[in-house]
């Protein structure tokens, strides 16, 4: 688990990606009814996306390796009185250990942190916890456009990580944006991928 280096990102004020709001792309997906419970938020950070989806009445589990982020997420849930959400420490590369399955999995900003060697294991880990017919939503930095975020990925990298041979159907990859604390205005170019578990 890479928990310790990640945890340090949360020690001195908000991390660069931690805007204190759910990502607008995720809010739009939710408004379109694209989440069904139970929902897993893999690499949930301080939980804004998980908390938003849970506030709509869906059961959500947020997992992360950073204990500091999880403590902040739990405190927000308590402050806001959101009970449908749970935050636990878990390695997204070993999700089978949760012993649970989900209808929708959200990856907001995690996929693009894994290098090419880690991605097959990550996809297999996700496959072990998504119901057949379930949906994975990935919001990641894209390699197209100006002012890209760190570790931008191409559409081809997404398609090769989630291939039909491994039980995935990449239903759509659409341009979107990721808000960060250092991209002013519209945020950084992103891909919003809708990936079905066959
Ligand atoms: C770029 S941040 C995005 C956080 C959150 N999804 C958001 O949108 O604010 C990536 C998160 O993934 C977590 N992370 C990194 N590697 C992980 C792993 N192997 N398992 C679980 N979480 C991981 C980090 O601790 C960090 O909170």
GROMACS .gro file of C-alpha atoms and ligand atoms in nm:
model
  225
    1UNK     CA    1   0.000   0.000   0.000
    2UNK     CA    2   0.126   0.343  -0.093
    3UNK     CA    3  -0.061   0.499   0.199
    4UNK     CA    4   0.217   0.692   0.370
    5UNK     CA    5   0.328   0.914   0.080
    6UNK     CA    6  -0.034   0.979  -0.012
    7UNK     CA    7  -0.125   1.059   0.347
    8UNK     CA    8   0.137   1.337   0.354
    9UNK     CA    9  -0.059   1.517   0.080
   10UNK     CA   10  -0.333   1.578   0.336
   11UNK     CA   11  -0.117   1.705   0.625
   12UNK     CA   12  -0.070   2.074   0.549
   13UNK     CA   13  -0.406   2.201   0.432
   14UNK     CA   14  -0.603   2.084   0.132
   15UNK     CA   15  -0.425   1.874  -0.131
   16UNK     CA   16  -0.404   2.028  -0.482
   17UNK     CA   17  -0.703   1.820  -0.603
   18UNK     CA   18  -0.912   1.877  -0.292
   19UNK     CA   19  -1.145   2.161  -0.391
   20UNK     CA   20  -1.390   2.109  -0.105
   21UNK     CA   21  -1.671   2.046  -0.355
   22UNK     CA   22  -1.789   1.746  -0.556
   23UNK     CA   23  -1.656   1.752  -0.911
   24UNK     CA   24  -1.916   1.914  -1.144
   25UNK     CA   25  -1.876   1.618  -1.381
   26UNK     CA   26  -1.984   1.382  -1.101
   27UNK     CA   27  -2.277   1.606  -1.005
   28UNK     CA   28  -2.393   1.595  -1.367
   29UNK     CA   29  -2.361   1.215  -1.382
   30UNK     CA   30  -2.568   1.188  -1.066
   31UNK     CA   31  -2.832   1.426  -1.207
   32UNK     CA   32  -2.857   1.199  -1.511
   33UNK     CA   33  -2.929   0.902  -1.282
   34UNK     CA   34  -2.602   0.727  -1.369
   35UNK     CA   35  -2.535   0.600  -1.016
   36UNK     CA   36  -2.709   0.299  -0.865
   37UNK     CA   37  -2.626   0.165  -0.522
   38UNK     CA   38  -2.432   0.024  -0.366
   39UNK     CA   39  -2.160   0.261  -0.487
   40UNK     CA   40  -1.784   0.234  -0.431
   41UNK     CA   41  -1.566   0.548  -0.454
   42UNK     CA   42  -1.211   0.417  -0.512
   43UNK     CA   43  -0.949   0.664  -0.389
   44UNK     CA   44  -1.215   0.882  -0.229
   45UNK     CA   45  -0.979   1.136  -0.069
   46UNK     CA   46  -1.168   1.360   0.173
   47UNK     CA   47  -1.493   1.229   0.033
   48UNK     CA   48  -1.670   1.519  -0.145
   49UNK     CA   49  -1.788   1.299  -0.435
   50UNK     CA   50  -1.888   1.009  -0.210
   51UNK     CA   51  -2.071   1.245   0.025
   52UNK     CA   52  -2.255   1.405  -0.264
   53UNK     CA   53  -2.374   1.072  -0.404
   54UNK     CA   54  -2.472   0.952  -0.054
   55UNK     CA   55  -2.666   1.275   0.005
   56UNK     CA   56  -2.892   1.161  -0.282
   57UNK     CA   57  -2.988   0.855  -0.079
   58UNK     CA   58  -2.755   0.591  -0.225
   59UNK     CA   59  -2.535   0.373  -0.002
   60UNK     CA   60  -2.170   0.461  -0.067
   61UNK     CA   61  -1.841   0.314   0.050
   62UNK     CA   62  -1.536   0.537   0.006
   63UNK     CA   63  -1.193   0.372   0.026
   64UNK     CA   64  -0.850   0.529   0.032
   65UNK     CA   65  -0.500   0.450   0.158
   66UNK     CA   66  -0.463   0.791   0.324
   67UNK     CA   67  -0.591   0.772   0.683
   68UNK     CA   68  -0.581   1.151   0.722
   69UNK     CA   69  -0.811   1.193   0.422
   70UNK     CA   70  -1.047   0.928   0.560
   71UNK     CA   71  -1.062   1.100   0.899
   72UNK     CA   72  -1.154   1.429   0.729
   73UNK     CA   73  -1.418   1.250   0.519
   74UNK     CA   74  -1.573   1.087   0.828
   75UNK     CA   75  -1.581   1.423   1.008
   76UNK     CA   76  -1.760   1.584   0.712
   77UNK     CA   77  -2.017   1.301   0.703
   78UNK     CA   78  -2.088   1.351   1.075
   79UNK     CA   79  -2.107   1.732   1.043
   80UNK     CA   80  -2.344   1.710   0.747
   81UNK     CA   81  -2.554   1.432   0.901
   82UNK     CA   82  -2.501   1.200   0.603
   83UNK     CA   83  -2.550   0.843   0.723
   84UNK     CA   84  -2.551   0.644   0.399
   85UNK     CA   85  -2.174   0.673   0.364
   86UNK     CA   86  -1.886   0.476   0.511
   87UNK     CA   87  -1.513   0.548   0.474
   88UNK     CA   88  -1.258   0.271   0.522
   89UNK     CA   89  -0.888   0.222   0.458
   90UNK     CA   90  -0.831  -0.014   0.166
   91UNK     CA   91  -0.591  -0.059  -0.122
   92UNK     CA   92  -0.763  -0.010  -0.457
   93UNK     CA   93  -0.525  -0.269  -0.598
   94UNK     CA   94  -0.669  -0.531  -0.358
   95UNK     CA   95  -1.041  -0.454  -0.353
   96UNK     CA   96  -1.146  -0.820  -0.339
   97UNK     CA   97  -1.039  -0.810   0.027
   98UNK     CA   98  -1.344  -0.590   0.098
   99UNK     CA   99  -1.564  -0.898   0.044
  100UNK     CA  100  -1.835  -0.675  -0.106
  101UNK     CA  101  -1.973  -0.604  -0.451
  102UNK     CA  102  -2.103  -0.281  -0.601
  103UNK     CA  103  -2.336  -0.180  -0.882
  104UNK     CA  104  -2.146   0.144  -0.954
  105UNK     CA  105  -1.782   0.226  -0.897
  106UNK     CA  106  -1.645   0.578  -0.920
  107UNK     CA  107  -1.280   0.653  -0.988
  108UNK     CA  108  -1.224   1.026  -0.971
  109UNK     CA  109  -0.855   1.099  -1.012
  110UNK     CA  110  -0.716   0.758  -0.916
  111UNK     CA  111  -0.668   0.576  -1.249
  112UNK     CA  112  -0.428   0.841  -1.379
  113UNK     CA  113  -0.203   0.798  -1.074
  114UNK     CA  114  -0.127   0.434  -1.164
  115UNK     CA  115   0.148   0.366  -1.416
  116UNK     CA  116   0.115   0.123  -1.706
  117UNK     CA  117   0.253  -0.164  -1.500
  118UNK     CA  118  -0.006  -0.115  -1.224
  119UNK     CA  119  -0.312  -0.073  -1.444
  120UNK     CA  120  -0.380  -0.442  -1.527
  121UNK     CA  121  -0.382  -0.523  -1.155
  122UNK     CA  122  -0.607  -0.225  -1.084
  123UNK     CA  123  -0.855  -0.330  -1.356
  124UNK     CA  124  -0.859  -0.686  -1.217
  125UNK     CA  125  -0.914  -0.550  -0.867
  126UNK     CA  126  -1.210  -0.342  -0.990
  127UNK     CA  127  -1.349  -0.641  -1.181
  128UNK     CA  128  -1.355  -0.839  -0.857
  129UNK     CA  129  -1.598  -0.595  -0.690
  130UNK     CA  130  -1.828  -0.474  -0.971
  131UNK     CA  131  -2.140  -0.675  -1.041
  132UNK     CA  132  -2.177  -0.806  -1.394
  133UNK     CA  133  -2.380  -0.539  -1.572
  134UNK     CA  134  -2.250  -0.279  -1.329
  135UNK     CA  135  -2.081   0.046  -1.427
  136UNK     CA  136  -1.742   0.202  -1.367
  137UNK     CA  137  -1.716   0.580  -1.407
  138UNK     CA  138  -1.361   0.709  -1.451
  139UNK     CA  139  -1.282   1.081  -1.444
  140UNK     CA  140  -0.913   1.129  -1.525
  141UNK     CA  141  -0.681   1.392  -1.665
  142UNK     CA  142  -0.679   1.386  -2.045
  143UNK     CA  143  -0.384   1.428  -2.281
  144UNK     CA  144  -0.583   1.658  -2.512
  145UNK     CA  145  -0.613   2.033  -2.473
  146UNK     CA  146  -0.422   2.308  -2.297
  147UNK     CA  147  -0.300   2.314  -1.938
  148UNK     CA  148  -0.330   1.937  -1.885
  149UNK     CA  149  -0.303   1.794  -1.533
  150UNK     CA  150  -0.020   1.568  -1.412
  151UNK     CA  151  -0.007   1.214  -1.561
  152UNK     CA  152  -0.258   1.281  -1.840
  153UNK     CA  153  -0.386   0.968  -2.013
  154UNK     CA  154  -0.502   0.899  -2.367
  155UNK     CA  155  -0.827   0.739  -2.478
  156UNK     CA  156  -0.618   0.447  -2.604
  157UNK     CA  157  -0.471   0.391  -2.257
  158UNK     CA  158  -0.823   0.375  -2.110
  159UNK     CA  159  -0.940   0.132  -2.378
  160UNK     CA  160  -0.638  -0.092  -2.335
  161UNK     CA  161  -0.674  -0.101  -1.954
  162UNK     CA  162  -1.040  -0.206  -1.981
  163UNK     CA  163  -1.049  -0.451  -2.270
  164UNK     CA  164  -1.338  -0.676  -2.381
  165UNK     CA  165  -1.111  -0.979  -2.330
  166UNK     CA  166  -1.097  -0.894  -1.960
  167UNK     CA  167  -1.473  -0.849  -1.930
  168UNK     CA  168  -1.512  -0.476  -1.993
  169UNK     CA  169  -1.705  -0.269  -2.247
  170UNK     CA  170  -1.589   0.091  -2.278
  171UNK     CA  171  -1.930   0.237  -2.364
  172UNK     CA  172  -1.817   0.601  -2.391
  173UNK     CA  173  -1.519   0.829  -2.339
  174UNK     CA  174  -1.622   1.192  -2.338
  175UNK     CA  175  -1.426   1.514  -2.289
  176UNK     CA  176  -1.495   1.683  -1.958
  177UNK     CA  177  -1.310   1.886  -1.695
  178UNK     CA  178  -1.151   1.824  -1.354
  179UNK     CA  179  -1.147   2.115  -1.110
  180UNK     CA  180  -0.830   2.152  -0.907
  181UNK     CA  181  -0.694   2.417  -0.669
  182UNK     CA  182  -0.437   2.526  -0.926
  183UNK     CA  183  -0.637   2.530  -1.250
  184UNK     CA  184  -0.830   2.855  -1.253
  185UNK     CA  185  -1.180   2.873  -1.399
  186UNK     CA  186  -1.291   2.572  -1.598
  187UNK     CA  187  -1.033   2.329  -1.458
  188UNK     CA  188  -0.812   2.081  -1.642
  189UNK     CA  189  -0.904   1.876  -1.948
  190UNK     CA  190  -1.039   1.535  -1.853
  191UNK     CA  191  -1.191   1.219  -1.990
  192UNK     CA  192  -1.515   1.093  -1.842
  193UNK     CA  193  -1.530   0.724  -1.927
  194UNK     CA  194  -1.835   0.503  -1.886
  195UNK     CA  195  -1.721   0.143  -1.866
  196UNK     CA  196  -1.956  -0.152  -1.828
  197UNK     CA  197  -1.864  -0.475  -1.656
  198UNK     CA  198  -1.978  -0.747  -1.892
  199LIG     C1  199  -0.581   1.260  -0.695
  199LIG     S1  200  -0.646   1.202  -0.544
  199LIG     C2  201  -0.822   1.209  -0.576
  199LIG     C3  202  -0.904   1.204  -0.448
  199LIG     C4  203  -1.056   1.213  -0.466
  199LIG     N1  204  -1.109   1.109  -0.550
  199LIG     C5  205  -1.096   1.348  -0.516
  199LIG     O1  206  -1.152   1.356  -0.627
  199LIG     O2  207  -1.072   1.447  -0.445
  199LIG     C6  208  -0.611   1.029  -0.549
  199LIG     C7  209  -0.650   0.958  -0.420
  199LIG     O3  210  -0.627   0.819  -0.436
  199LIG     C8  211  -0.570   0.768  -0.317
  199LIG     N2  212  -0.492   0.649  -0.353
  199LIG     C9  213  -0.373   0.640  -0.417
  199LIG     N3  214  -0.336   0.512  -0.433
  199LIG    C10  215  -0.436   0.436  -0.378
  199LIG    C11  216  -0.456   0.297  -0.363
  199LIG     N4  217  -0.367   0.208  -0.407
  199LIG     N5  218  -0.568   0.257  -0.302
  199LIG    C12  219  -0.661   0.346  -0.253
  199LIG     N6  220  -0.646   0.479  -0.265
  199LIG    C13  221  -0.536   0.524  -0.326
  199LIG    C14  222  -0.485   0.882  -0.263
  199LIG     O4  223  -0.460   0.870  -0.126
  199LIG    C15  224  -0.572   1.002  -0.298
  199LIG     O5  225  -0.660   1.033  -0.194
   0.00000   0.00000   0.00000
